[in-house]
Coordinates of C-alpha atoms in Angstrom, one line a residue:
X25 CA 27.5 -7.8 17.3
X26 CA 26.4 -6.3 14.1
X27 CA 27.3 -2.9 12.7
X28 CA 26.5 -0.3 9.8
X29 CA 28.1 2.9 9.1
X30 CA 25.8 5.5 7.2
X31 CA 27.2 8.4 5.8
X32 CA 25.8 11.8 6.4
X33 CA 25.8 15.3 5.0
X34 CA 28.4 17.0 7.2
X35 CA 29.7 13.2 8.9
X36 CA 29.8 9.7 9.8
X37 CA 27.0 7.7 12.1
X38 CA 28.3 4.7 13.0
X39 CA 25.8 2.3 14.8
X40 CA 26.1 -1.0 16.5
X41 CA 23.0 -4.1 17.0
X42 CA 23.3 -5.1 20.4
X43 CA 21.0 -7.8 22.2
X44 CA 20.0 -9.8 19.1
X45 CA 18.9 -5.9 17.3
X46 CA 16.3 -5.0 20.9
X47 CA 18.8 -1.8 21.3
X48 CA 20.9 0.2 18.4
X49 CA 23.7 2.2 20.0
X50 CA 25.2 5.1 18.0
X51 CA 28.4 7.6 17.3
X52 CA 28.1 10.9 15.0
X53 CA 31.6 12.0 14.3
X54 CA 31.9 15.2 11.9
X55 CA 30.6 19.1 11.9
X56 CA 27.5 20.0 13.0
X57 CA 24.9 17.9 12.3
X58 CA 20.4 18.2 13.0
X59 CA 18.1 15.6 14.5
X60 CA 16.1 15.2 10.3
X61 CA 19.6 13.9 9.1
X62 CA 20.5 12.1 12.0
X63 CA 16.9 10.1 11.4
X64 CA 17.0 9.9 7.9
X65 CA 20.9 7.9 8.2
X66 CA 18.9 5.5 10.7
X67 CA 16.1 4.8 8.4
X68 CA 19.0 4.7 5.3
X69 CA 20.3 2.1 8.0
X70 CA 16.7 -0.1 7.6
X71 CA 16.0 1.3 12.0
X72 CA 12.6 2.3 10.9
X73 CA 11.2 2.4 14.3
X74 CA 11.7 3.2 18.2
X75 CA 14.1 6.0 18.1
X76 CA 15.5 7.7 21.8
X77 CA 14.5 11.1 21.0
X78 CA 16.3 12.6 23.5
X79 CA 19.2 10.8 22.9
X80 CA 19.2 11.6 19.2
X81 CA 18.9 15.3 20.3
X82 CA 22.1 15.6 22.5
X83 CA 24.3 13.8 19.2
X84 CA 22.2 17.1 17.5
X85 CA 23.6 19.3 20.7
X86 CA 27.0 18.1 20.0
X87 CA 27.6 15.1 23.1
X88 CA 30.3 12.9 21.5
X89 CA 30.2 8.8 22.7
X90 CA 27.9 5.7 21.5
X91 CA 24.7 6.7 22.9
X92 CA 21.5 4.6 22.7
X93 CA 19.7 5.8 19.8
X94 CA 16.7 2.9 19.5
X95 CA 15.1 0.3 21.8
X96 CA 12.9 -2.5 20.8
X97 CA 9.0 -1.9 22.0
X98 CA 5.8 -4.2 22.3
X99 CA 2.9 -3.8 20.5
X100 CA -0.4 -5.3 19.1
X101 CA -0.1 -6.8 16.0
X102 CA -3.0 -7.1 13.5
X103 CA -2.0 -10.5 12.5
X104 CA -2.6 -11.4 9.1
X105 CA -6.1 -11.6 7.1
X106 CA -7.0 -12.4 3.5
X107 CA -8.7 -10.4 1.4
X108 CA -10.4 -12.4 -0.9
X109 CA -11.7 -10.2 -3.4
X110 CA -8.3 -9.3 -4.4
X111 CA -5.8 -10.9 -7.2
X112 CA -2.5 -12.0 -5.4
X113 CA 0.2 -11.1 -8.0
X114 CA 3.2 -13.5 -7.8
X115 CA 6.9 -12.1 -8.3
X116 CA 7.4 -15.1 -10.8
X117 CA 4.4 -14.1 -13.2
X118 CA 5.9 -10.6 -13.1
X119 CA 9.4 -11.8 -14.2
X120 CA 7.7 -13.7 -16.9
X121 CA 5.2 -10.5 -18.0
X122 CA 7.7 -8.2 -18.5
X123 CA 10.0 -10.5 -20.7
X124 CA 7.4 -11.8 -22.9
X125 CA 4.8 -8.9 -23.0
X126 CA 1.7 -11.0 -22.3
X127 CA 0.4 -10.2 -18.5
X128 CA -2.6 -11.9 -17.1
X129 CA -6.2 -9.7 -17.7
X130 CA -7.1 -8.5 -14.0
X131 CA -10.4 -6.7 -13.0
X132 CA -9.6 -4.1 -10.6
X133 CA -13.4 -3.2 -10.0
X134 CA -12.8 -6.1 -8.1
X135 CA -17.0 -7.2 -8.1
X136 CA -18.3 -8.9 -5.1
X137 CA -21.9 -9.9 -4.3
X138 CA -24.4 -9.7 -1.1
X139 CA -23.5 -11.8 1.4
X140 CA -20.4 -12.9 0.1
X141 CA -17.6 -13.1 2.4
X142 CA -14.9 -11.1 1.3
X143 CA -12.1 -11.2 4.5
X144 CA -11.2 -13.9 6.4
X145 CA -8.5 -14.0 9.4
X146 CA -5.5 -16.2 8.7
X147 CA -3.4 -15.7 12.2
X148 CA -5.4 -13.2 14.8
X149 CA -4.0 -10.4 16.4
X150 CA -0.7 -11.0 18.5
X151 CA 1.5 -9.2 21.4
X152 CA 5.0 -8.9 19.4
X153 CA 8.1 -7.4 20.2
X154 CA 9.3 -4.9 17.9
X155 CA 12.6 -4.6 16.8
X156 CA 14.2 -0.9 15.6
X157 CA 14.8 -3.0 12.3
X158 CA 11.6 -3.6 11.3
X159 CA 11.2 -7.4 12.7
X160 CA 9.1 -8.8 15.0
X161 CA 9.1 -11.5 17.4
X162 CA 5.8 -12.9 18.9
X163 CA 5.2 -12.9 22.6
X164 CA 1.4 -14.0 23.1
X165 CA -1.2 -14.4 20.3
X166 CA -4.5 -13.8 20.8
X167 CA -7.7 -16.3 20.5
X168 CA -9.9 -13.8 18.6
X169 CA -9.7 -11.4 16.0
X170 CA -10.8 -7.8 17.6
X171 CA -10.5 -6.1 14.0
X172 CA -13.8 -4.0 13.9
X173 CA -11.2 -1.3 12.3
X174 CA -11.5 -3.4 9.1
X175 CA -15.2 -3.1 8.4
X176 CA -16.5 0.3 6.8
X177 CA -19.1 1.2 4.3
X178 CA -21.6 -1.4 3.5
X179 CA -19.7 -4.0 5.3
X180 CA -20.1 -6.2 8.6
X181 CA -18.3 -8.7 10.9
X182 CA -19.2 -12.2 11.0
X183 CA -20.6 -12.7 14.2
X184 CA -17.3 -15.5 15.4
X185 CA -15.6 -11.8 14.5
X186 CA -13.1 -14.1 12.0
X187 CA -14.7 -13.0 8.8
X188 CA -15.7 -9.7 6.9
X189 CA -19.4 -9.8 5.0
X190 CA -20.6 -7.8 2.2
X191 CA -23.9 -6.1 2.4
X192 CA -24.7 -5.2 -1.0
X193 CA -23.4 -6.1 -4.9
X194 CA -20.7 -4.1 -5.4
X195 CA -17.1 -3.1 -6.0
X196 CA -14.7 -3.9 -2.7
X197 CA -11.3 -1.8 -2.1
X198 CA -9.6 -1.8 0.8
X199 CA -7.4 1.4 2.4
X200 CA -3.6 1.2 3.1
X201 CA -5.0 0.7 6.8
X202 CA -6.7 -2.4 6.1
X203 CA -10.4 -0.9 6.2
X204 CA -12.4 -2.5 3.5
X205 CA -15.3 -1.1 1.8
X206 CA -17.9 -2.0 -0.6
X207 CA -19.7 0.4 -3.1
X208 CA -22.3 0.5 -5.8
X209 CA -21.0 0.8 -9.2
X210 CA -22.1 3.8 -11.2
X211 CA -21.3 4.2 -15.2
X212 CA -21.1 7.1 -17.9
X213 CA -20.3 7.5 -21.0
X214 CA -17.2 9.3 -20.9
X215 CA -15.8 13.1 -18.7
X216 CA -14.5 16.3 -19.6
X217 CA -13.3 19.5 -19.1
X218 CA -16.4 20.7 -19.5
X219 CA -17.9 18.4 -16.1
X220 CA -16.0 20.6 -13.6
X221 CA -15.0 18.6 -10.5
X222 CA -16.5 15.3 -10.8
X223 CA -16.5 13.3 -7.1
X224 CA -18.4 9.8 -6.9
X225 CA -19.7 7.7 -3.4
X226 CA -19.1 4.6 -5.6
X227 CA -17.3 2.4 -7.9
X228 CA -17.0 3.8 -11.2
X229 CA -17.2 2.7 -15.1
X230 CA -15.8 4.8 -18.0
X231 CA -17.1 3.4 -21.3
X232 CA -15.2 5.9 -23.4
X233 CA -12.1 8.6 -22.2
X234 CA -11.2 10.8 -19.6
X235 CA -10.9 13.3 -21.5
X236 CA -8.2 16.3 -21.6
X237 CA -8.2 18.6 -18.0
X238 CA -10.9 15.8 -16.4
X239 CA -10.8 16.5 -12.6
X240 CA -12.1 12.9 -11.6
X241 CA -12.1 11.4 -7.9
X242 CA -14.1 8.0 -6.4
X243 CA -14.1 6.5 -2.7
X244 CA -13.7 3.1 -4.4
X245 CA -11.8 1.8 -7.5
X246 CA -12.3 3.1 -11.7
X247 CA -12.1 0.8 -14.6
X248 CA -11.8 3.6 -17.9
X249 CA -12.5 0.9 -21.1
X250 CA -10.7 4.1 -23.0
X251 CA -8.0 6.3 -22.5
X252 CA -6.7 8.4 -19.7
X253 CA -6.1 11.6 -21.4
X254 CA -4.3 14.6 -19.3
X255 CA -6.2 14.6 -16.5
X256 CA -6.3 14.7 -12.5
X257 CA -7.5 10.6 -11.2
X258 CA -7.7 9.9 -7.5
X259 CA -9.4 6.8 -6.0
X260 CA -9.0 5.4 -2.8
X261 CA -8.8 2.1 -4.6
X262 CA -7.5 0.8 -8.0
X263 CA -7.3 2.8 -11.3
X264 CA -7.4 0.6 -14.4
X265 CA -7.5 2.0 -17.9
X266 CA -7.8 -0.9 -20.7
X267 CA -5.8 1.8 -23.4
X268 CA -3.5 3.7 -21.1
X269 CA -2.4 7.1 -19.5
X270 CA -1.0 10.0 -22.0
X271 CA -0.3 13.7 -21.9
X272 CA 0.9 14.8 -25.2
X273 CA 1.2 18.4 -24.0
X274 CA 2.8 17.5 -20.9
X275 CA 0.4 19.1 -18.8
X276 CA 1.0 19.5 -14.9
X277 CA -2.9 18.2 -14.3
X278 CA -2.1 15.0 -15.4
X279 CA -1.4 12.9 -11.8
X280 CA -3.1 9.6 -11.3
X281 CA -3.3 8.6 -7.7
X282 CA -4.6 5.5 -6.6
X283 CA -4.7 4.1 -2.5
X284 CA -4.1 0.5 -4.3
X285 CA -2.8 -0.5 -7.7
X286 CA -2.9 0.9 -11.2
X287 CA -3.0 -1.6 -14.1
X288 CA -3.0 0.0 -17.7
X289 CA -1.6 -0.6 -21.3
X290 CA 0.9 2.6 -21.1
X291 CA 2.0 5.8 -19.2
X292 CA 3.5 8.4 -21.5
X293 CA 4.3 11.8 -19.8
X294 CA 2.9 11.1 -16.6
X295 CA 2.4 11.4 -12.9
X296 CA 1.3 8.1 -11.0
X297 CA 0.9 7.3 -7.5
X298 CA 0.0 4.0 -5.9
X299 CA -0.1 2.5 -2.6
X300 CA 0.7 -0.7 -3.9
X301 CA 1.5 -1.6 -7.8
X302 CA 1.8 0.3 -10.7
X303 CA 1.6 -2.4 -14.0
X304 CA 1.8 -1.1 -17.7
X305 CA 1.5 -3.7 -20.1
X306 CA 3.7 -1.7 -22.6
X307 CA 5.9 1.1 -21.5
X308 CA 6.6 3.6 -19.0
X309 CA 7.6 6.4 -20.6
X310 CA 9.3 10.1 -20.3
X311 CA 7.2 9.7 -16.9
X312 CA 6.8 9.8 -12.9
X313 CA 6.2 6.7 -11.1
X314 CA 6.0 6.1 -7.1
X315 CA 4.6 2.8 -5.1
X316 CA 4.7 1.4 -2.1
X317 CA 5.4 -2.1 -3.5
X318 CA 6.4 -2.8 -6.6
X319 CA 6.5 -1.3 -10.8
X320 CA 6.7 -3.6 -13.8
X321 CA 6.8 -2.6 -17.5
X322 CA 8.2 -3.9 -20.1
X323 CA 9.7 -0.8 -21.1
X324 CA 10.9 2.0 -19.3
X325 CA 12.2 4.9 -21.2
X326 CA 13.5 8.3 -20.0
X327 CA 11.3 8.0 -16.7
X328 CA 11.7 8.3 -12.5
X329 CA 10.6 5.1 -11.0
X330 CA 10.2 4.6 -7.6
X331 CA 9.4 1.5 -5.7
X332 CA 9.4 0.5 -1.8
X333 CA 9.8 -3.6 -2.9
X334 CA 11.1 -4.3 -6.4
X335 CA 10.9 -3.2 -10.1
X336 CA 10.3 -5.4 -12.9
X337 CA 11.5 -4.7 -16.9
X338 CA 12.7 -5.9 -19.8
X339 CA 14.7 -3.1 -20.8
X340 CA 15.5 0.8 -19.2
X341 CA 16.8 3.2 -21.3
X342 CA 17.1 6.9 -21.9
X343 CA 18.7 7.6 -18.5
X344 CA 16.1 6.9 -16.1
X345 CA 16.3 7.0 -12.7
X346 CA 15.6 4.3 -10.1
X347 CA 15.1 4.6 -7.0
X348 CA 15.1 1.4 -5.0
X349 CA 13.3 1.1 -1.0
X350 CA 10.5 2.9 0.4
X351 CA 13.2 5.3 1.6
X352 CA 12.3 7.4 -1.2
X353 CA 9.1 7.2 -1.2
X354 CA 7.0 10.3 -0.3
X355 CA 4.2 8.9 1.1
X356 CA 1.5 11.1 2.2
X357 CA -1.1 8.6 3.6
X358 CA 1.1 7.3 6.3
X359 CA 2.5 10.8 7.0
X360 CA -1.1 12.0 7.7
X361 CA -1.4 8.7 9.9
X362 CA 1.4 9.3 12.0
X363 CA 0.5 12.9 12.5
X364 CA -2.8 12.0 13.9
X365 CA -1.4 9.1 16.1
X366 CA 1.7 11.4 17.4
X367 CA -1.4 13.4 18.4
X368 CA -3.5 11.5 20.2
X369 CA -0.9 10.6 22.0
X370 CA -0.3 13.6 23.4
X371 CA -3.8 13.9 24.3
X372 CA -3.7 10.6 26.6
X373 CA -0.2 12.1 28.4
X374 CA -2.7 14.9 28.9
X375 CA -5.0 12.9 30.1
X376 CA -2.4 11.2 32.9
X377 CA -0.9 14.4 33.9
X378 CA -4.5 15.4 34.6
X379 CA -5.3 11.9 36.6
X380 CA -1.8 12.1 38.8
X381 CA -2.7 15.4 39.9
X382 CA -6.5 14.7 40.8
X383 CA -4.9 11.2 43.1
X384 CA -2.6 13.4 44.2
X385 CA -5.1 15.6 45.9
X386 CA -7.5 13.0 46.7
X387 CA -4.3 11.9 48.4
X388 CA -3.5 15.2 50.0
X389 CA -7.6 15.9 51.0
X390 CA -7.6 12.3 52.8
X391 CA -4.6 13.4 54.8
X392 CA -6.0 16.3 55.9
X393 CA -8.9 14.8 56.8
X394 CA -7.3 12.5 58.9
X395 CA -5.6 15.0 60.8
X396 CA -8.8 16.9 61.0
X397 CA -10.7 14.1 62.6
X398 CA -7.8 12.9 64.9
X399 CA -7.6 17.0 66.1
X400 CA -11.4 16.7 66.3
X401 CA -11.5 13.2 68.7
X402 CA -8.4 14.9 71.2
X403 CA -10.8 18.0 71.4
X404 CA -14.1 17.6 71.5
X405 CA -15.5 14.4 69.4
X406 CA -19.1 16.1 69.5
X407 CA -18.1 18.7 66.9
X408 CA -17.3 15.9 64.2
X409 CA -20.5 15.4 62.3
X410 CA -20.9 19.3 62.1
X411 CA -17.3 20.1 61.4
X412 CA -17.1 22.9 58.5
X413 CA -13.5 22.0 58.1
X414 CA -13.9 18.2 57.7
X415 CA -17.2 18.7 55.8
X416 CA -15.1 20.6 53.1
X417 CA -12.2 17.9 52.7
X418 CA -15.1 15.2 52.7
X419 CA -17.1 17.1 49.8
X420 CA -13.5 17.8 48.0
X421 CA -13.1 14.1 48.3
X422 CA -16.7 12.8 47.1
X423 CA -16.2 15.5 43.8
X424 CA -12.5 14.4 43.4
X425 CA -13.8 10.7 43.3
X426 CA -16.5 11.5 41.0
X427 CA -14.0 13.6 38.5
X428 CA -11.3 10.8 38.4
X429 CA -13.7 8.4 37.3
X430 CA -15.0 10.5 34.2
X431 CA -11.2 11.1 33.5
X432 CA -10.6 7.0 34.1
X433 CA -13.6 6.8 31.6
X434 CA -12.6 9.1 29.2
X435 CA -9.1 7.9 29.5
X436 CA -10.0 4.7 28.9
X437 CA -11.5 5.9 25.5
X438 CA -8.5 7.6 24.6
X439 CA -6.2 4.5 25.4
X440 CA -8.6 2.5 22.5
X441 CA -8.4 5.0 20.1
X442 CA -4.8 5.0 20.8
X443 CA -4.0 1.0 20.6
X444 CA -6.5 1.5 17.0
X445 CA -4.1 3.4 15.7
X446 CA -1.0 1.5 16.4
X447 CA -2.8 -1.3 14.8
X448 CA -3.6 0.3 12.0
X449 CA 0.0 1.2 11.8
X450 CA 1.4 -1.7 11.9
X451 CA -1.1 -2.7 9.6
X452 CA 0.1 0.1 7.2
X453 CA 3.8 -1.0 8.0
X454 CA 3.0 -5.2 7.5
X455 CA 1.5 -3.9 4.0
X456 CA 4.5 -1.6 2.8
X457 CA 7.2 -3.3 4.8
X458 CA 10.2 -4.0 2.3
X459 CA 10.2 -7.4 1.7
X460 CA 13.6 -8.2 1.5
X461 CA 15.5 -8.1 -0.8
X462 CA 14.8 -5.2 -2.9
X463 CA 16.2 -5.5 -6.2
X464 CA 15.7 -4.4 -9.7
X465 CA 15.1 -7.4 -12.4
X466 CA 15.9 -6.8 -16.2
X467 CA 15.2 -9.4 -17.8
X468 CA 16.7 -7.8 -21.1
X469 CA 19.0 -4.9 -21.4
X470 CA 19.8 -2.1 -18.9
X471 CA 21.3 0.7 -20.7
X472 CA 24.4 2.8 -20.1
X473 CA 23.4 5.9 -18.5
X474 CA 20.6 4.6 -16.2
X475 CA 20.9 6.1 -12.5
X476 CA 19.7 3.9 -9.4
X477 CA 19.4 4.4 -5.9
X478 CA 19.6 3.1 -2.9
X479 CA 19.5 3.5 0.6
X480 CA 23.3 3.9 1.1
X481 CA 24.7 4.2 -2.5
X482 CA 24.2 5.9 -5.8
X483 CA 25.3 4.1 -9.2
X484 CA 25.5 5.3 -12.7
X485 CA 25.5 2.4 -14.9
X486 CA 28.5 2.6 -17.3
X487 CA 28.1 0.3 -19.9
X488 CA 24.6 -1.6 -21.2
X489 CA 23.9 -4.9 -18.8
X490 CA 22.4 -7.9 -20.0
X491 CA 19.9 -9.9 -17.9
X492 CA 20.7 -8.9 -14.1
X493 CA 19.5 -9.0 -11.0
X494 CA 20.3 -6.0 -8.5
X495 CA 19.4 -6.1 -5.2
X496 CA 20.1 -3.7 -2.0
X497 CA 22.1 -5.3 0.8
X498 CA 20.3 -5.2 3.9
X499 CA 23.1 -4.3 6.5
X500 CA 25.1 -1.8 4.4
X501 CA 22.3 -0.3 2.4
X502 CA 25.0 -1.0 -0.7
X503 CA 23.8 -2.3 -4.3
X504 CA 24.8 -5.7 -5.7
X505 CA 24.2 -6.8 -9.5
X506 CA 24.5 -10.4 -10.2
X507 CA 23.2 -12.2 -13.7
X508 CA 19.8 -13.0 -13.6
X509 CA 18.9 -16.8 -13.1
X510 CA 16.4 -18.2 -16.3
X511 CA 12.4 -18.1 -15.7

């Protein structure tokens, strides 16, 4: 039996794995404690899913014991598919990038033509049993690949349903819910202040700059040939900027937020958000950085970086933070996903509350009936057909049969957009999932003063560190630093 202890604001939660991880039993000792804390130990704790609400509630209201806190759960799994369009960036080229300063060109525009196929299934959909730790064990796979989800603008499924076609010559990006889209490119010259708001239905090429207070914002991915110059970026796909991100006059507008990677020379003074990588070729510096994967620069001076996988340098300096696991990152994407699963949800327990009680009359109006028509045979059979008693219950139960069955249908609706979203979820989840371990690689010098973070500890490094390796146990949440093997 395995077991973690997480330490909380005002106590201890000490948890225990039972049945191979299915079911995590828990005990709070300490003062008065609130169900946010109680779920943020168990996700310090790597129990990122199937929580006992109600059971976490009474250890809120004070009930002292182990109580059940999370059970294992099926679901659909979306399996695993290839998008072909992108660059698969290797952990070992990273390691090798930072130390040596060279990193392989990419082209995040990521250029596909008509008809090319640009997704193809690797293992279909499969019935898996969750664990409250994040793994999964398979219980049935399935034969075909029902992913319709996946396809979006200017896309289509290949009739076998394996494959994902583009429609048009374009740019393809894909969301952090795996659907994939594919849009014209459009180019200009270079964007200012002086262009207001600027929002493009396509791909799009900078030649020049974004210049100073830009407000810029695409549905696919931007390649700027220039510089990024203290402005507000959003696409839902990748940002790429051949010279790099800076904001002299540290202005708050400057925040770069991209649903997949950023790729750039530099990022001086600035705010960047990714869903998956964030790669300077130079430095990260006196800046913000947050991704759902994983950061690599070869420098990182006086910044905050924060990655839900791994971080790659050569050297940190200046005090910057660290901050190690997706437990720190504030991810508004999946936040918004959740809130619209949790309610549809609520809208299908709506929806069976509303079908129990219409059998339940249908139930009670046959009974009645019956009685009715065995009253009706003792007394006088004749008076059946014309009956205004039995008439009623029968026209109660012909309407009653007629409204279940548009609240079957509609039900039926609802329980598909519900199972979409839990696949999307776990599509989201597959895509961001820590993959253990997640470490830190310096691959020269980490300098006295640097802060990191994890899940269950916070270091300060004392003295400056010379090729390491530190990694987040997965049990305790703890750091370990061991000397980095040669690449």
């Amino acid at each position: 039996m395995r077991t973690n202890t997480v330490e909380l604001k005002n106590g201890t939660l000490k948890l225990h794995f039972l049945m191979g991880g299915k079911l995590v039993c828990g005990e709070y000792r300490g003062e008065k404690t609130y169900k946010p804390e109680l779920l943020k130990g168990l996700r310090r704790a790597g129990i990122t899913g199937g929580y006992i609400d109600h059971c976490i509630s009474m250890l809120q209201s004070g009930e002292t014991g182990e109580l059940p806190l999370a059970e294992g759960y099926t679901e659909q799994d979306p399996g695993e598919v290839a998008f072909l369009f992108e660059k698969k960036i290797l952990p070992e080229t990273l390691i090798k990038a930072v130390q040596s300063g060279v990193f392989e060109p990419m082209d995040l525009l990521q250029p596909v033509s008509k008809g090319q196929t640009i997704v193809k299934t690797v293992i279909p959909p499969q019935t898996v049993m969750k664990y409250p730790d994040g793994k999964s064990k398979i219980l049935k796979a399935l034969k075909t690949h029902p992913s319709p989800f996946l396809s979006a603008e200017n896309t289509k499924l290949h009739r076998d349903g394996t494959s994902l076609i583009s429609e048009i010559d374009g740019c393809a990006c894909r969301s952090a819910m795996g659907e994939v889209t594919v849009y014209p490119l459009s180019s200009v010259k270079s964007t200012g202040k002086a262009h207001g708001r600027i929002f493009y239905e396509s791909a799009l090429k900078v030649e020049a700059d974004i210049r100073s207070e830009s407000d810029v914002e695409t549905v696919s991915n931007i390649l700027v040939q220039g510089m990024i110059r203290s402005s507000k970026i959003e696409a839902s796909g990748n940002i790429q900027c051949r010279l790099g991100f800076d904001n002299p006059r540290k202005m708050d507008i400057s925040v770069a937020q991209a649903g997949q990677s950023v790729f750039t020379r530099a990022v001086r003074n600035y705010t960047i958000r990714a869903g998956k990588y964030v790669i300077s070729e130079t430095v990260i510096e006196n800046s913000n950085v947050q991704c759902l994967h994983s950061a690599a620069a070869p420098q990182i001076r006086a910044s905050e970086v924060r990655a839900g996988n791994k971080i790659y340098a050569h050297d940190i300096s200046d005090s910057s933070r660290i901050y190690l696991g997706s437990y720190f990152i504030d991810d508004a994407i999946s936040k918004d996903l959740y809130s619209k699963y949790t309610q549809h949800v609520k809208r299908i327990q709506d929806m069976e509350a509303d079908i129990t009680f219409l059998k339940e009359k249908l139930l009670s109006d046959k009974s009645a009936s019956l009685i009715q028509l065995t009253k009706l045979k003792r007394i006088s059979p004749r008076m059946i057909p014309g009956d205004v008693i039995l008439n009623r219950y029968f026209t109660s139960m012909v309407n009653g049969v007629t409204l279940l069955k548009e609240r079957i249908e509609k039900y039926e609706k609802q329980a598909d957009l519900v199972a979409q979203d839990r696949m999307r979820i776990s599509f989201f989840e597959k895509q961001s999932r820590e993959r253990m371990p997640v470490e830190l690689i310096v691959t020269g010098t980490l300098s006295a003063g640097t802060v990191i973070f994890a899940a269950n500890e916070t270091r300060q490094i004392k003295e400056d560190l010379n090729r390491v390796r530190i990694w987040v146990e997965e049990n305790s949440g703890k750091l370990r630093i061991e000397k980095l093997k040669s690449y």
